[in-house]
Amino acid sequence: MELKDLGFDEWFVREAAGTAPPGCVPVRVTRVDRDRYLVRNGEAEVIAEPTGRLAYTVDSGAEMPCVGDWVMAQFYNDGSLAIIHEVFPRKTLLRRKSAGMKAEYQMIAANLDAAFIMQSCDANFNLRRMERYLVMVADGRVEPVIVLSKSDLVGHVEREAMLAGIRESNIPVKVILFSNTTGEGLEEIKGMLRPAKTYCLLGSSGVGKTTLLNTLLGSDEFDTRAVREKDGRGRHTTTRRQLVLVENGAMLIDTPGMRELGLMGVGESLDDTFSDVHSFGTECKFADCSHTVEPGCGILDAVQRGEVSQERYQSYLRLLRESKFHEMTYVERRLKEKQFGRMFKSAMEEVNKMTKRRLP
């Protein structure tokens, strides 16, 4: 196997030109477990650790290696250990706001060719959650595909209602219905997987991501658990993000189910995902229109005319507010950190000056 079989295409070749630290070679990160990594070259998969310089000089955890990243690493102990020196620029990425109150980016995966956004044809189906995933995927320049699992659980009327809901929400994305039980749609999913390309499975716990992964691998390599009957919710089976190779040479990344999917700084991606809503914003009377109470708001007028549904409008507004709020908090926090850093540096310079004056 060569690096190009792992996705090291001409884009990364250009990025690597003339930048490799002495003794380092490009490898791909296939698993992250806190501060320990697995990386793969053309021959083997080995344990890796970051250099102290890399770990302590990055501005945030989002700049540390994540699954799918290409990194420059140096091998030791007869090739059984690798030390990561640098992270390549990311061609595409998936990230979200960290869970909880902290305004920080959390990396999910990098250098993906497509993301399968999975929901199941039961109580899990939720258009508003689907829109969140679509905005996140658009923010990272990843191609989205909507996959509706457990299609055997619903009849023709229910599935047509789900597809109609997606169409009415102006979501112009390929949709595949499939069932691990009957096999419906599995060949279509397999047909989308291309050698040397990387795909990610996204969705809540219990939608069948790991079951689909096992099916595509042709083995029960990863554990699965049944969902709760009372509400259809699943329990976390996947606990870490991991890149695996499929038989035809494609690569798949399974991800843990995310209970929180916060968005931050996704203004342009939000406008692209809600292009039907955003297009009416060009008709607003005021340039800084909040699209809530202003007279002459093009979006509000479109809602009143029935050209934008109330549900779609409320979803757009909610995600817009959330993104701006978290982005403002993030920018303010980073500004305070920089101000503190300058103050600390100035204080240390004064201490050094005083120390020199006292020396005989």
Coordinates of C-alpha atoms in Angstrom, one line a residue:
M1 CA 0.0 0.0 0.0
E2 CA 1.2 3.5 -0.9
L3 CA 0.4 6.8 0.7
K4 CA -1.9 7.7 -2.2
D5 CA -4.0 4.7 -1.3
L6 CA -4.6 6.4 2.1
G7 CA -5.7 9.7 0.4
F8 CA -2.3 11.5 0.1
D9 CA -3.2 13.1 -3.2
E10 CA -1.6 16.0 -5.2
W11 CA -3.0 18.6 -2.8
F12 CA -1.1 17.2 0.1
V13 CA 2.0 16.5 -2.0
R14 CA 2.1 20.3 -2.7
E15 CA 1.6 21.1 0.9
A16 CA 4.5 18.8 1.9
A17 CA 6.9 20.2 -0.6
G18 CA 10.0 21.6 1.2
T19 CA 8.4 21.7 4.6
A20 CA 9.3 18.3 6.1
P21 CA 11.4 18.5 9.3
P22 CA 14.6 16.4 9.1
G23 CA 13.9 12.7 9.4
C24 CA 10.1 13.1 9.2
V25 CA 7.7 11.4 6.8
P26 CA 3.9 12.0 6.2
V27 CA 1.5 9.6 7.9
R28 CA -2.2 9.6 8.5
V29 CA -3.9 9.7 11.9
T30 CA -6.3 6.7 12.2
R31 CA -7.3 6.9 15.8
V32 CA -7.2 9.4 18.7
D33 CA -7.4 8.4 22.4
R34 CA -6.9 11.5 24.5
D35 CA -3.2 12.3 23.9
R36 CA -2.3 9.0 22.3
Y37 CA -2.6 8.4 18.6
L38 CA -2.5 5.7 16.0
V39 CA -0.9 6.6 12.7
R40 CA -0.6 4.7 9.4
N41 CA 2.0 4.8 6.7
G42 CA 2.0 2.6 3.6
E43 CA 3.2 -0.4 5.6
A44 CA 1.9 -0.5 9.2
E45 CA -0.2 1.2 11.9
V46 CA 1.8 2.3 15.0
I47 CA 1.4 4.3 18.2
A48 CA 2.3 7.9 18.1
E49 CA 2.8 10.8 20.5
P50 CA 3.1 14.6 19.8
T51 CA 6.3 16.5 20.5
G52 CA 6.2 18.8 23.5
R53 CA 6.6 21.8 21.2
L54 CA 3.5 20.8 19.3
A55 CA 1.5 20.0 22.4
Y56 CA 2.3 23.2 24.2
T57 CA 2.5 25.8 21.5
V58 CA -0.9 25.4 19.8
D59 CA -3.5 28.0 20.6
S60 CA -6.3 25.5 21.1
G61 CA -7.0 21.8 21.2
A62 CA -8.6 22.0 17.7
E63 CA -5.1 22.5 16.3
M64 CA -3.9 19.2 17.6
P65 CA -4.1 16.1 15.4
C66 CA -7.5 14.5 14.8
V67 CA -8.7 11.4 13.0
G68 CA -8.1 11.8 9.3
D69 CA -5.3 14.4 9.6
W70 CA -2.0 14.0 7.8
V71 CA 1.0 14.7 10.0
M72 CA 4.7 14.8 9.7
A73 CA 6.2 12.1 12.0
Q74 CA 9.6 10.6 12.9
F75 CA 9.8 6.9 13.6
Y76 CA 11.8 5.3 16.5
N77 CA 12.3 1.9 18.1
D78 CA 12.6 0.1 14.7
G79 CA 9.5 1.7 13.5
S80 CA 7.2 0.7 16.4
L81 CA 6.8 4.3 17.7
A82 CA 6.2 7.6 15.9
I83 CA 6.6 11.2 17.2
I84 CA 4.4 13.7 15.6
H85 CA 6.1 17.1 14.7
E86 CA 3.6 18.9 12.5
V87 CA 0.0 18.8 11.3
F88 CA -0.7 19.3 7.6
P89 CA -3.3 22.0 6.6
R90 CA -6.7 20.4 6.4
K91 CA -8.4 20.2 3.0
T92 CA -11.8 19.6 4.6
L93 CA -12.9 19.2 8.2
L94 CA -15.8 18.5 10.6
R95 CA -15.9 20.5 13.9
R96 CA -18.5 21.6 16.4
K97 CA -18.6 23.8 19.5
S98 CA -17.3 21.8 22.5
A99 CA -20.0 20.3 24.7
G100 CA -21.2 22.4 27.7
M101 CA -20.6 26.1 28.3
K102 CA -17.1 26.4 27.0
A103 CA -16.8 28.4 23.7
E104 CA -14.1 26.3 22.0
Y105 CA -13.9 24.3 18.8
Q106 CA -13.8 20.5 19.0
M107 CA -12.5 18.6 16.0
I108 CA -14.4 15.6 14.8
A109 CA -12.5 14.5 11.7
A110 CA -10.4 15.9 8.9
N111 CA -9.8 15.5 5.2
L112 CA -13.1 13.9 4.3
D113 CA -14.6 13.5 0.8
A114 CA -18.2 13.0 2.0
A115 CA -20.2 12.7 5.2
F116 CA -23.1 10.3 5.6
I117 CA -25.6 12.1 7.9
M118 CA -27.6 9.3 9.4
Q119 CA -31.1 9.3 10.9
S120 CA -33.4 6.3 11.4
C121 CA -36.9 6.0 10.2
D122 CA -38.4 6.0 13.7
A123 CA -38.6 8.5 16.5
N124 CA -35.0 9.6 15.7
F125 CA -36.1 11.3 12.4
N126 CA -35.8 15.1 13.0
L127 CA -35.5 17.7 10.3
R128 CA -34.2 20.4 12.6
R129 CA -31.4 18.2 13.8
M130 CA -30.7 17.3 10.2
E131 CA -30.3 21.0 9.4
R132 CA -27.7 21.3 12.1
Y133 CA -25.6 18.5 10.7
L134 CA -25.9 20.0 7.2
V135 CA -24.6 23.4 8.4
M136 CA -21.7 21.7 10.2
V137 CA -20.8 19.7 7.1
A138 CA -21.1 22.8 4.9
D139 CA -18.8 24.7 7.2
G140 CA -16.1 22.1 6.7
R141 CA -16.5 22.0 2.9
V142 CA -17.5 18.3 3.0
E143 CA -20.1 16.8 0.6
P144 CA -23.2 15.6 2.5
V145 CA -25.3 12.5 1.9
I146 CA -28.5 11.9 3.9
V147 CA -28.9 8.2 4.9
L148 CA -32.2 7.1 6.5
S149 CA -31.7 3.8 8.3
K150 CA -34.1 1.1 9.5
S151 CA -36.4 1.7 6.5
D152 CA -38.0 -1.7 7.2
L153 CA -39.7 -0.2 10.3
V154 CA -42.0 2.1 8.4
G155 CA -44.5 1.7 5.5
H156 CA -44.7 3.5 2.2
V157 CA -46.8 6.4 3.6
E158 CA -44.4 7.1 6.5
R159 CA -41.3 7.1 4.3
E160 CA -42.9 9.3 1.6
A161 CA -43.8 11.8 4.4
M162 CA -40.2 11.9 5.5
L163 CA -38.9 12.4 2.0
A164 CA -41.5 15.1 1.4
G165 CA -40.4 16.9 4.6
I166 CA -36.8 16.9 3.3
R167 CA -38.0 18.3 -0.1
E168 CA -40.2 20.9 1.5
S169 CA -37.3 22.1 3.7
N170 CA -35.3 22.8 0.5
I171 CA -32.5 20.4 1.3
P172 CA -30.9 19.6 -2.1
V173 CA -28.9 16.6 -0.9
K174 CA -28.9 13.0 -2.1
V175 CA -31.1 10.8 0.2
I176 CA -30.7 7.0 0.6
L177 CA -33.1 4.8 2.5
F178 CA -31.5 1.6 3.7
S179 CA -32.1 -1.4 6.0
N180 CA -29.5 -3.6 7.6
T181 CA -32.3 -6.2 8.0
T182 CA -33.6 -6.3 4.4
G183 CA -30.6 -5.1 2.6
E184 CA -32.5 -2.2 0.9
G185 CA -30.1 0.6 -0.1
L186 CA -26.9 -1.1 0.9
E187 CA -25.7 -1.6 -2.6
E188 CA -26.3 2.0 -3.3
I189 CA -24.2 3.0 -0.3
K190 CA -21.5 0.6 -1.3
G191 CA -21.5 2.0 -4.8
M192 CA -20.7 5.5 -3.5
L193 CA -17.5 4.4 -1.8
R194 CA -14.4 5.0 -3.9
P195 CA -10.9 3.7 -3.3
A196 CA -8.5 6.2 -1.6
K197 CA -11.5 8.4 -0.6
T198 CA -12.6 9.0 3.0
Y199 CA -16.1 9.0 4.4
C200 CA -17.6 9.7 7.8
L201 CA -20.7 8.4 9.5
L202 CA -22.5 11.0 11.5
G203 CA -25.6 10.7 13.6
S204 CA -27.1 10.1 17.0
S205 CA -26.6 7.0 19.1
G206 CA -28.8 4.1 17.9
V207 CA -29.3 5.1 14.3
G208 CA -27.2 2.2 13.1
K209 CA -23.8 3.8 12.3
T210 CA -21.7 0.9 13.7
T211 CA -24.0 -1.8 12.3
L212 CA -23.6 -0.2 8.8
L213 CA -19.9 0.0 9.4
N214 CA -19.8 -3.7 10.2
T215 CA -21.9 -4.5 7.1
L216 CA -19.5 -2.6 4.9
L217 CA -16.5 -4.3 6.5
G218 CA -18.1 -7.7 6.1
S219 CA -17.5 -8.5 9.8
D220 CA -18.7 -7.8 13.3
E221 CA -15.4 -6.0 14.2
F222 CA -17.2 -3.3 16.2
D223 CA -19.7 -3.7 19.1
T224 CA -23.3 -2.7 18.7
R225 CA -26.1 -2.3 21.3
A226 CA -29.9 -2.3 21.0
V227 CA -31.8 0.9 21.3
R228 CA -34.4 1.5 24.1
E229 CA -37.8 0.5 23.1
K230 CA -39.7 3.3 24.9
D231 CA -38.1 6.2 22.9
G232 CA -35.8 4.6 20.3
R233 CA -32.7 6.2 21.8
G234 CA -29.4 4.4 21.5
R235 CA -26.6 4.0 23.9
H236 CA -23.0 5.0 23.0
T237 CA -21.2 2.0 21.4
T238 CA -18.5 3.9 19.6
T239 CA -16.3 5.7 22.2
R240 CA -13.6 7.0 19.9
R241 CA -13.2 8.2 16.4
Q242 CA -11.4 5.7 14.2
L243 CA -10.5 5.4 10.5
V244 CA -10.8 1.9 9.0
L245 CA -10.2 0.5 5.5
V246 CA -13.0 -1.1 3.6
E247 CA -12.2 -4.0 1.3
N248 CA -12.4 -1.9 -1.9
G249 CA -9.9 0.6 -0.6
A250 CA -12.2 3.3 0.7
M251 CA -11.8 4.6 4.2
L252 CA -14.6 5.1 6.8
I253 CA -14.6 7.0 10.0
D254 CA -17.2 6.0 12.7
T255 CA -18.0 8.7 15.3
P256 CA -19.6 8.5 18.7
G257 CA -23.3 9.7 18.8
M258 CA -23.3 13.4 19.7
R259 CA -26.0 14.6 22.2
E260 CA -24.9 18.2 21.7
L261 CA -24.2 19.7 18.3
G262 CA -23.4 23.3 19.0
L263 CA -22.5 25.6 16.1
M264 CA -20.1 28.5 16.2
G265 CA -18.9 30.9 13.5
V266 CA -20.8 29.3 10.7
G267 CA -22.5 32.3 9.2
E268 CA -21.6 31.7 5.5
S269 CA -22.3 27.9 5.8
L270 CA -25.6 28.7 7.5
D271 CA -26.6 31.0 4.6
D272 CA -25.6 28.3 2.1
T273 CA -27.6 25.6 3.8
F274 CA -30.6 27.9 4.2
S275 CA -30.2 29.6 0.8
D276 CA -33.9 29.6 0.3
V277 CA -34.3 31.7 3.5
H278 CA -31.2 33.8 3.1
S279 CA -32.1 34.8 -0.5
F280 CA -35.0 36.8 0.9
G281 CA -32.6 38.7 3.2
T282 CA -31.3 40.6 0.2
E283 CA -34.7 42.4 0.1
C284 CA -34.4 43.7 3.7
K285 CA -34.7 47.4 4.2
F286 CA -31.9 47.6 6.8
A287 CA -28.4 46.2 6.2
D288 CA -28.1 45.1 9.8
C289 CA -31.6 43.5 9.9
S290 CA -32.0 40.8 12.6
H291 CA -35.0 39.3 10.7
T292 CA -37.2 39.4 13.8
V293 CA -39.1 42.7 14.2
E294 CA -37.8 45.2 11.6
P295 CA -40.2 46.7 9.1
G296 CA -39.4 45.9 5.6
C297 CA -37.6 42.6 6.5
G298 CA -37.6 40.4 3.3
I299 CA -37.4 37.2 5.3
L300 CA -40.4 38.1 7.5
D301 CA -42.4 39.1 4.5
A302 CA -41.6 35.8 2.8
V303 CA -42.8 33.9 6.0
Q304 CA -46.0 35.9 6.0
R305 CA -46.6 35.1 2.3
G306 CA -46.0 31.4 3.0
E307 CA -42.9 31.2 0.8
V308 CA -40.8 30.2 3.8
S309 CA -42.4 27.8 6.4
Q310 CA -42.6 29.0 10.0
E311 CA -40.6 25.9 11.1
R312 CA -37.8 26.6 8.6
Y313 CA -37.6 30.3 9.6
Q314 CA -37.5 29.5 13.3
S315 CA -34.7 26.9 12.7
Y316 CA -32.7 29.4 10.7
L317 CA -33.1 32.1 13.3
R318 CA -32.2 29.8 16.2
L319 CA -29.0 28.6 14.5
L320 CA -28.0 32.1 13.5
R321 CA -28.3 33.4 17.0
E322 CA -26.5 30.4 18.5
S323 CA -23.6 30.7 16.0
K324 CA -23.2 34.5 16.6
F325 CA -23.4 34.1 20.4
H326 CA -20.8 31.4 20.6
E327 CA -18.5 33.1 18.1
M328 CA -18.7 36.4 20.1
T329 CA -17.9 34.5 23.3
Y330 CA -15.0 32.7 21.5
V331 CA -13.5 35.9 20.1
E332 CA -13.8 37.7 23.5
R333 CA -12.1 34.8 25.3
R334 CA -9.2 34.7 22.8
L335 CA -8.8 38.5 23.1
K336 CA -8.6 38.2 26.9
E337 CA -6.0 35.4 26.5
K338 CA -3.9 37.6 24.2
Q339 CA -4.2 40.6 26.6
F340 CA -3.2 38.4 29.5
G341 CA -0.3 37.0 27.5
R342 CA 1.0 40.5 26.7
M343 CA 0.6 41.6 30.3
F344 CA 2.5 38.5 31.5
K345 CA 5.3 39.1 29.0
S346 CA 5.6 42.7 30.1
A347 CA 5.7 41.8 33.7
M348 CA 8.4 39.2 33.2
E349 CA 10.5 41.8 31.3
E350 CA 10.2 44.1 34.2
V351 CA 11.2 41.3 36.6
N352 CA 14.3 40.6 34.4
K353 CA 15.3 44.3 34.4
M354 CA 15.0 44.5 38.2
T355 CA 17.0 41.3 38.6
K356 CA 19.8 42.6 36.3
R357 CA 19.9 45.9 38.3
R358 CA 20.5 44.0 41.6
L359 CA 23.3 41.9 40.2
P360 CA 26.7 43.2 41.3

